[in-house]
Tab-separated table of C-alpha atoms and ligand atoms in Angstrom:
chain	number	residue	atom	x	y	z
A	5	MET	CA	9.859	-27.202	18.546
A	6	LYS	CA	7.711	-28.252	15.877
A	7	PHE	CA	4.081	-27.336	15.172
A	8	ASN	CA	0.853	-28.284	13.218
A	9	VAL	CA	-1.612	-26.303	12.825
A	10	ILE	CA	-5.665	-27.192	12.912
A	11	LEU	CA	-8.154	-24.860	11.185
A	12	ALA	CA	-11.588	-25.291	12.101
A	13	CYS	CA	-13.485	-24.871	8.766
A	14	GLY	CA	-16.383	-27.154	9.316
A	15	GLY	CA	-19.164	-24.754	9.907
A	16	MET	CA	-21.592	-23.311	7.218
A	17	GLY	CA	-20.688	-19.950	7.622
A	18	GLU	CA	-24.601	-19.092	7.965
A	19	ARG	CA	-24.494	-15.997	10.500
A	20	CYS	CA	-23.131	-13.944	7.964
A	21	GLY	CA	-26.049	-14.682	5.835
A	22	LEU	CA	-24.180	-14.636	2.551
A	23	GLY	CA	-25.712	-18.095	1.211
A	24	TYR	CA	-22.129	-19.222	0.987
A	25	ASN	CA	-19.669	-19.891	3.500
A	26	LYS	CA	-18.024	-16.939	4.703
A	27	LEU	CA	-14.552	-18.936	4.714
A	28	LEU	CA	-14.973	-18.206	0.676
A	29	LEU	CA	-15.653	-14.475	0.886
A	30	ASN	CA	-13.253	-12.232	-1.118
A	31	VAL	CA	-10.993	-10.351	1.253
A	32	GLY	CA	-8.825	-8.282	-0.782
A	33	GLY	CA	-8.630	-9.979	-3.559
A	34	ILE	CA	-7.959	-13.634	-1.963
A	35	PRO	CA	-10.392	-16.285	-0.368
A	36	LEU	CA	-11.053	-15.400	3.458
A	37	LEU	CA	-9.777	-19.080	4.023
A	38	GLU	CA	-6.524	-18.110	2.366
A	39	LYS	CA	-5.924	-15.261	3.849
A	40	THR	CA	-5.973	-17.411	7.113
A	41	LEU	CA	-3.463	-19.581	5.751
A	42	ASN	CA	-1.262	-16.931	5.073
A	43	CYS	CA	-0.983	-16.086	8.935
A	44	PHE	CA	0.591	-19.437	9.608
A	45	CYS	CA	3.782	-18.849	7.121
A	46	HIS	CA	6.314	-19.992	9.917
A	47	ASN	CA	9.429	-21.751	9.837
A	48	ASP	CA	8.416	-23.529	13.285
A	49	ILE	CA	4.989	-24.850	11.622
A	50	SER	CA	5.253	-28.033	9.240
A	51	LYS	CA	1.340	-29.448	8.999
A	52	ILE	CA	-1.629	-27.702	8.738
A	53	VAL	CA	-5.055	-29.612	9.046
A	54	ILE	CA	-8.371	-28.157	7.265
A	55	ALA	CA	-11.044	-29.557	8.988
A	56	TYR	CA	-13.896	-28.692	6.250
A	57	ASN	CA	-17.687	-28.809	5.799
A	58	LYS	CA	-18.331	-31.182	2.663
A	59	ASN	CA	-20.159	-28.720	1.114
A	60	ASP	CA	-17.131	-26.530	0.417
A	61	LYS	CA	-14.558	-29.798	-0.636
A	62	SER	CA	-14.235	-28.526	-4.055
A	63	ALA	CA	-13.918	-24.920	-3.431
A	64	ILE	CA	-10.970	-25.562	-0.378
A	65	GLU	CA	-9.545	-27.815	-2.852
A	66	LYS	CA	-8.877	-25.148	-4.945
A	67	ILE	CA	-7.654	-22.420	-2.768
A	68	THR	CA	-5.398	-25.197	-1.330
A	69	GLU	CA	-4.151	-26.774	-4.785
A	70	GLY	CA	-0.530	-26.873	-5.029
A	71	ARG	CA	0.204	-26.387	-0.983
A	72	ASP	CA	2.065	-29.702	0.283
A	73	GLU	CA	1.976	-28.466	3.796
A	74	ILE	CA	-1.578	-28.722	3.801
A	75	ILE	CA	-3.969	-31.667	4.800
A	76	LEU	CA	-7.858	-31.812	4.018
A	77	CYS	CA	-10.024	-33.565	6.294
A	78	GLU	CA	-13.629	-33.716	6.640
A	79	GLY	CA	-15.041	-32.113	9.439
A	80	GLY	CA	-17.816	-33.492	12.127
A	81	THR	CA	-20.872	-32.157	12.930
A	82	SER	CA	-19.759	-30.157	15.935
A	83	ARG	CA	-16.546	-27.901	16.417
A	84	SER	CA	-15.549	-30.659	18.992
A	85	GLN	CA	-15.877	-33.472	16.477
A	86	SER	CA	-14.095	-31.697	13.640
A	87	ILE	CA	-11.115	-31.045	15.822
A	88	ALA	CA	-11.109	-34.628	16.954
A	89	ASN	CA	-11.386	-35.886	13.372
A	90	ALA	CA	-8.251	-33.074	12.523
A	91	LEU	CA	-6.035	-34.433	15.314
A	92	LYS	CA	-6.019	-37.908	13.248
A	93	PHE	CA	-3.687	-36.145	10.685
A	94	VAL	CA	-1.290	-34.205	12.515
A	95	GLU	CA	2.179	-35.071	12.415
A	96	ASP	CA	3.443	-38.128	14.600
A	97	ASN	CA	6.604	-35.970	15.713
A	98	CYS	CA	5.190	-32.680	16.236
A	99	ASP	CA	5.346	-31.163	19.687
A	100	PHE	CA	2.268	-28.767	19.532
A	101	VAL	CA	-0.915	-28.365	17.984
A	102	ILE	CA	-2.393	-24.918	17.302
A	103	ILE	CA	-5.856	-24.664	17.219
A	104	HIS	CA	-7.543	-22.042	15.418
A	105	ASP	CA	-10.673	-20.635	13.919
A	106	GLY	CA	-10.672	-20.658	9.854
A	107	ALA	CA	-12.566	-17.267	10.098
A	108	ARG	CA	-10.003	-15.534	12.130
A	109	CYS	CA	-8.231	-14.082	9.000
A	110	PHE	CA	-6.296	-10.948	10.606
A	111	LEU	CA	-3.974	-12.890	13.062
A	112	PRO	CA	-1.071	-10.790	13.814
A	113	LYS	CA	1.937	-12.210	13.139
A	114	GLU	CA	2.997	-11.371	16.717
A	115	CYS	CA	0.315	-12.619	18.281
A	116	LEU	CA	1.091	-15.993	16.986
A	117	GLU	CA	4.722	-15.773	17.858
A	118	ARG	CA	3.750	-14.728	21.498
A	119	GLY	CA	1.289	-18.157	22.081
A	120	MET	CA	4.238	-19.944	20.107
A	121	GLN	CA	6.729	-18.637	22.705
A	122	GLU	CA	3.870	-19.028	25.735
A	123	ALA	CA	3.336	-22.770	25.009
A	124	VAL	CA	6.388	-23.942	24.851
A	125	GLU	CA	7.184	-22.015	28.313
A	126	TYR	CA	4.120	-22.546	29.847
A	127	GLY	CA	2.629	-26.320	28.384
A	128	ASN	CA	-0.208	-24.464	26.866
A	129	SER	CA	-1.370	-20.745	25.384
A	130	VAL	CA	-4.513	-19.595	24.859
A	131	LEU	CA	-5.198	-16.155	23.498
A	132	TYR	CA	-7.684	-13.272	24.745
A	133	VAL	CA	-8.585	-9.644	24.934
A	134	ASN	CA	-9.897	-7.448	27.461
A	135	SER	CA	-13.362	-6.419	27.418
A	136	VAL	CA	-14.027	-2.842	26.231
A	137	ASP	CA	-17.790	-3.254	26.593
A	138	SER	CA	-19.536	-2.954	30.372
A	139	LEU	CA	-21.071	-6.860	30.816
A	140	ARG	CA	-24.217	-7.972	32.687
A	141	ILE	CA	-25.219	-11.376	32.963
A	142	VAL	CA	-29.100	-11.598	32.378
A	143	ASP	CA	-32.047	-14.222	33.271
A	144	GLU	CA	-35.600	-14.064	32.686
A	145	ILE	CA	-35.981	-11.555	35.662
A	146	LYS	CA	-33.275	-9.255	35.984
A	147	SER	CA	-29.880	-8.840	35.325
A	148	GLN	CA	-26.786	-7.985	37.049
A	149	PRO	CA	-23.800	-6.297	36.392
A	150	ILE	CA	-20.724	-8.262	36.156
A	151	GLU	CA	-16.924	-6.897	37.152
A	152	ARG	CA	-14.938	-6.109	33.854
A	153	SER	CA	-11.532	-6.458	34.749
A	154	LYS	CA	-12.575	-10.073	35.661
A	155	ILE	CA	-13.485	-11.048	32.609
A	156	VAL	CA	-11.523	-11.864	29.290
A	157	ARG	CA	-12.916	-12.687	25.737
A	158	VAL	CA	-11.120	-15.788	24.821
A	159	GLN	CA	-9.842	-16.173	21.039
A	160	THR	CA	-7.888	-18.842	19.020
A	161	PRO	CA	-5.146	-19.662	18.466
A	162	GLN	CA	-5.292	-22.135	21.288
A	163	ILE	CA	-2.020	-23.909	21.635
A	164	PHE	CA	-1.500	-27.476	23.668
A	165	LYS	CA	1.129	-30.266	23.649
A	166	LYS	CA	-0.067	-32.288	21.051
A	167	ASP	CA	-0.134	-35.895	23.101
A	168	GLU	CA	-2.356	-34.060	25.788
A	169	ILE	CA	-4.808	-32.579	23.349
A	170	THR	CA	-4.959	-35.457	21.788
A	171	LYS	CA	-5.394	-37.620	25.151
A	172	ALA	CA	-8.298	-35.162	25.720
A	173	TYR	CA	-10.455	-35.665	23.001
A	174	ALA	CA	-9.771	-38.903	23.066
A	175	LEU	CA	-11.332	-38.899	26.643
A	176	ALA	CA	-14.256	-36.426	25.529
A	177	ASP	CA	-15.445	-39.121	23.443
A	178	GLY	CA	-17.237	-36.777	21.064
A	179	LYS	CA	-18.306	-34.639	23.607
A	180	ASP	CA	-19.056	-30.905	22.322
A	181	PHE	CA	-17.011	-28.017	23.985
A	182	SER	CA	-17.400	-24.002	23.237
A	183	ASP	CA	-13.702	-24.158	22.745
A	184	ASP	CA	-10.556	-26.388	23.164
A	185	ALA	CA	-9.184	-24.839	26.454
A	186	THR	CA	-12.419	-25.808	28.287
A	187	LEU	CA	-12.172	-29.342	26.946
A	188	TYR	CA	-8.416	-29.571	27.713
A	189	GLU	CA	-9.412	-27.829	31.192
A	190	GLU	CA	-11.999	-30.863	31.889
A	191	TYR	CA	-9.482	-33.730	31.132
A	192	ILE	CA	-5.967	-32.605	31.692
A	193	LYS	CA	-6.514	-30.754	35.018
A	194	LYS	CA	-3.927	-28.469	34.076
A	195	PRO	CA	-4.141	-24.455	34.070
A	196	ILE	CA	-4.218	-22.674	30.717
A	197	ARG	CA	-1.483	-19.641	29.912
A	198	LEU	CA	-3.761	-16.728	28.491
A	199	THR	CA	-1.692	-15.082	26.452
A	200	TYR	CA	-2.615	-11.145	25.160
A	201	GLY	CA	-4.381	-11.576	21.826
A	202	SER	CA	-5.319	-8.624	19.919
A	203	GLU	CA	-8.690	-6.861	18.797
A	204	GLU	CA	-7.155	-7.040	15.200
A	205	ASN	CA	-7.817	-10.500	15.457
A	206	ILE	CA	-11.475	-11.109	14.952
A	207	LYS	CA	-13.652	-13.933	13.903
A	208	VAL	CA	-16.093	-12.909	11.074
A	209	THR	CA	-19.349	-13.953	12.189
A	210	THR	CA	-21.804	-11.248	11.311
A	211	PRO	CA	-23.441	-9.688	7.807
A	212	SER	CA	-21.432	-6.413	9.271
A	213	ASP	CA	-18.159	-8.377	9.781
A	214	CYS	CA	-18.414	-9.315	6.168
A	215	LYS	CA	-19.464	-5.700	5.039
A	216	ASN	CA	-16.311	-4.389	6.979
A	217	LEU	CA	-13.577	-6.746	5.098
A	218	ASN	CA	-13.437	-4.875	2.134
A	219	GLY	CA	-14.151	-1.530	3.417
A	220	GLY	CA	-10.958	-0.681	4.196
A	221	LEU	CA	-9.717	3.127	3.651
A	222	LEU	CA	-10.939	5.096	0.305
A	223	ILE	CA	-7.324	7.073	-0.843
A	224	GLY	CA	-7.595	10.313	-2.557
A	225	ASN	CA	-5.326	13.102	-4.089
A	226	GLY	CA	-5.438	16.712	-4.267
A	227	TRP	CA	-3.571	19.623	-5.761
A	228	ASP	CA	-3.743	23.200	-6.262
A	229	THR	CA	-1.857	26.251	-7.238
A	230	HIS	CA	-2.931	29.944	-6.619
A	231	ARG	CA	-1.235	33.378	-7.282
A	232	LEU	CA	0.316	35.635	-4.979
A	233	ASP	CA	-0.723	39.228	-5.186
A	234	PHE	CA	-0.874	42.666	-3.173
A	235	GLY	CA	-3.859	43.666	-1.724
A	236	ARG	CA	-5.008	40.066	-1.095
A	237	LYS	CA	-5.104	38.322	2.526
A	238	LEU	CA	-3.049	35.122	2.872
A	239	ILE	CA	-5.658	32.452	3.749
A	240	LEU	CA	-4.308	28.860	4.606
A	241	GLY	CA	-6.483	26.084	6.260
A	242	GLY	CA	-8.889	28.877	7.453
A	243	VAL	CA	-6.432	30.613	9.127
A	244	GLN	CA	-5.350	34.238	8.204
A	245	ILE	CA	-1.777	34.090	7.742
A	246	PRO	CA	0.126	37.976	8.300
A	247	HIS	CA	2.112	38.426	4.651
A	248	ASP	CA	2.153	41.278	2.392
A	249	LYS	CA	0.741	39.096	-0.488
A	250	GLY	CA	-2.341	36.785	-0.740
A	251	LEU	CA	-3.762	34.685	-3.112
A	252	VAL	CA	-5.765	35.617	-6.145
A	253	ALA	CA	-8.574	33.772	-6.918
A	254	HIS	CA	-12.726	33.684	-7.232
A	255	SER	CA	-13.087	32.579	-3.537
A	256	ASP	CA	-10.858	33.570	-0.944
A	257	GLY	CA	-7.708	31.517	-2.404
A	258	ASP	CA	-7.449	29.167	0.264
A	259	VAL	CA	-5.184	26.946	-1.695
A	260	LEU	CA	-4.721	24.541	0.996
A	261	ILE	CA	-8.290	23.751	1.372
A	262	HIS	CA	-8.837	23.558	-2.310
A	263	ALA	CA	-6.060	20.941	-2.537
A	264	ILE	CA	-7.577	18.870	0.432
A	265	MET	CA	-11.194	19.484	-1.284
A	266	ASP	CA	-9.780	18.006	-4.462
A	267	ALA	CA	-8.089	15.004	-2.183
A	268	ILE	CA	-11.496	14.129	-0.361
A	269	LEU	CA	-13.198	14.503	-3.651
A	270	SER	CA	-10.794	12.266	-5.551
A	271	ALA	CA	-11.149	9.314	-2.745
A	272	MET	CA	-15.177	9.445	-3.133
A	273	HIS	CA	-14.775	9.407	-6.776
A	274	GLU	CA	-16.167	12.364	-7.390
A	275	ARG	CA	-15.170	15.457	-9.991
A	276	ASP	CA	-13.465	17.928	-8.929
A	277	ILE	CA	-13.956	21.461	-7.203
A	278	GLY	CA	-13.379	23.548	-10.123
A	279	ILE	CA	-16.831	21.034	-11.839
A	280	LEU	CA	-18.479	21.182	-8.174
A	281	PHE	CA	-18.089	25.097	-7.119
A	282	PRO	CA	-17.137	26.822	-10.486
A	283	ASP	CA	-15.472	29.918	-10.844
A	284	THR	CA	-18.050	31.254	-13.451
A	285	ASP	CA	-21.028	30.806	-10.717
A	286	ASN	CA	-21.366	34.464	-8.637
A	287	LYS	CA	-22.483	32.633	-5.857
A	288	PHE	CA	-19.114	31.423	-5.169
A	289	LYS	CA	-17.252	34.896	-5.493
A	290	ASP	CA	-14.845	35.687	-2.360
A	291	ILE	CA	-16.904	32.895	-0.574
A	292	SER	CA	-14.898	31.339	2.344
A	293	SER	CA	-13.243	27.848	1.232
A	294	VAL	CA	-14.438	26.598	4.657
A	295	LYS	CA	-17.949	26.884	3.427
A	296	LEU	CA	-16.828	25.264	0.622
A	297	LEU	CA	-15.143	22.260	2.358
A	298	GLN	CA	-18.418	22.054	4.238
A	299	GLU	CA	-20.618	21.298	1.229
A	300	VAL	CA	-17.611	18.578	0.367
A	301	LEU	CA	-18.086	16.700	3.872
A	302	LYS	CA	-21.776	17.018	3.470
A	303	LEU	CA	-21.491	15.240	0.290
A	304	ALA	CA	-19.181	12.961	1.597
A	305	ARG	CA	-21.704	12.336	4.459
A	306	SER	CA	-24.742	11.776	1.916
A	307	LYS	CA	-22.557	8.511	0.233
A	308	GLY	CA	-22.164	6.942	3.376
A	309	LEU	CA	-18.588	8.604	4.283
A	310	ALA	CA	-16.191	9.920	6.339
A	311	VAL	CA	-12.912	11.760	6.558
A	312	LYS	CA	-10.334	9.558	8.297
A	313	THR	CA	-7.044	11.202	7.588
A	314	VAL	CA	-5.758	14.889	5.558
A	315	SER	CA	-2.302	15.068	5.102
A	316	ALA	CA	-1.083	18.425	3.024
A	317	VAL	CA	2.209	19.632	1.970
A	318	ILE	CA	2.173	23.542	1.305
A	319	MET	CA	5.235	24.724	-1.225
A	320	ALA	CA	5.899	28.344	-0.465
A	321	GLN	CA	8.971	30.369	-0.495
A	322	LYS	CA	7.497	32.705	1.959
A	323	PRO	CA	5.914	33.414	4.419
A	324	LYS	CA	7.802	31.325	6.788
A	325	LEU	CA	4.584	29.152	7.750
A	326	SER	CA	5.833	26.601	10.301
A	327	PRO	CA	4.516	28.823	13.426
A	328	HIS	CA	0.996	28.557	11.857
A	329	ILE	CA	1.040	25.099	11.168
A	330	PRO	CA	-0.523	24.041	14.838
A	331	ALA	CA	-3.186	26.518	14.418
A	332	ILE	CA	-4.021	25.460	10.587
A	333	GLN	CA	-4.221	21.755	12.124
A	334	LYS	CA	-6.493	22.894	14.559
A	335	ASN	CA	-9.135	24.918	12.827
A	336	LEU	CA	-9.205	21.757	9.877
A	337	ALA	CA	-9.481	19.088	11.926
A	338	ASP	CA	-12.459	21.008	13.977
A	339	ILE	CA	-14.046	21.818	10.382
A	340	MET	CA	-13.997	17.926	9.457
A	341	GLY	CA	-15.031	16.753	12.827
A	342	ILE	CA	-11.759	14.619	13.256
A	343	GLU	CA	-8.965	14.383	15.902
A	344	GLU	CA	-6.182	16.695	15.526
A	345	ASN	CA	-3.559	14.082	14.777
A	346	CYS	CA	-5.298	13.174	12.033
A	347	VAL	CA	-4.773	16.255	10.049
A	348	SER	CA	-0.867	16.339	9.005
A	349	ILE	CA	-0.027	19.648	7.332
A	350	SER	CA	3.448	20.307	6.536
A	351	ALA	CA	5.260	23.443	4.181
A	352	THR	CA	8.325	23.720	2.440
A	353	THR	CA	10.299	26.210	0.494
A	354	THR	CA	11.251	25.110	-3.335
A	355	GLU	CA	14.945	26.521	-2.590
A	356	LYS	CA	13.797	29.979	-4.628
A	357	LEU	CA	13.013	27.480	-7.674
A	358	GLY	CA	10.244	27.881	-9.896
A	359	MET	CA	6.773	29.516	-9.593
A	360	ALA	CA	6.863	28.743	-5.801
A	361	GLY	CA	10.283	29.798	-5.409
A	362	ARG	CA	10.258	32.917	-6.697
A	363	GLU	CA	6.782	34.245	-4.661
A	364	GLU	CA	4.699	34.347	-7.761
A	365	GLY	CA	2.434	31.368	-6.341
A	366	ILE	CA	1.733	28.883	-3.289
A	367	SER	CA	0.909	24.899	-4.397
A	368	VAL	CA	-0.132	22.441	-2.504
A	369	SER	CA	-0.279	19.043	-2.555
A	370	SER	CA	-2.693	16.752	-0.271
A	371	VAL	CA	-3.363	13.447	0.338
A	372	ALA	CA	-7.009	12.180	2.045
A	373	THR	CA	-8.365	8.903	3.243
A	374	LEU	CA	-11.820	8.069	4.047
A	375	TYR	CA	-13.869	5.308	5.594
A	376	LYS	CA	-17.350	3.843	5.333
A	377	ILE	CA	-19.682	4.847	8.054
B	22	MG	MG1	-8.164	26.763	-6.341
């Protein structure tokens, strides 16, 4: 089967408040429109028609330069008119037309595949997701609940037989519809096949959508080593571990929390704990590292950041740490206020090699991811 794509890019993107079309927004180093185009790299798709807003013509020409599979056409004054114009440019011999919002740049490949397969099987396909919010219908006087299970949120792509959607748009004769499925039903009178889409397939619409586009995870690394000696408690992740030796330090020597703190600070582009909590300062003498971690978390929050995940590897020949890992993970998750499955701690010996192998000390390597709140 041969598919063509129409990308509805005729809007101004004004609701994002950027002062320019959101399709030109930088998303991970490329314009949002280019990211959307990349969703349609597929063997069965031979042409992509972009219905653009004339203000963006030169920018869109630049983005699509050298891509022979792309045809540009000027959009109309409404979405429906833009699609009607674009339909004139699809290939005569294509079987299906995939109509998609230019601003849905996160369309997962499996959703597109599912839609294409169901369109072939059922004659059309319209992606949807369930509503996670409770819904109410409102008028000027009152509001009433709507049964959520009876509601779906419709997305794009919406995929139709080329001949049918062309006929539907010809019959619509410029009349505006909120989406292609509604127009198709109105004029073709066939049922719509709803195909499950994805929550990832968002339509970038509001300023907060734009803000979140480049607000991916921040990642940081941390490492720490402490010397083992007799007469000290062994504390790892705030949990006391039975052992004949403990870690020597100005603080309680919790090497695991130290490495985690450095990973969090690194993700925040802050300096390390040696600078934040110097071992020359008496107020940190024998301090519980949990308190220091709480300070680091406070600093993160003051910068609008929160920890998403923490991962660490403890390198210790002895004691055997495996039985203590669940308690350590739970304790760290509680301190950081995150789910237990977001804290992954593992332990390894170093095969009796090196400092850890000779039981002279314990090292920890850690990685943390943070997100903007
Ligand atoms: Mg340390």
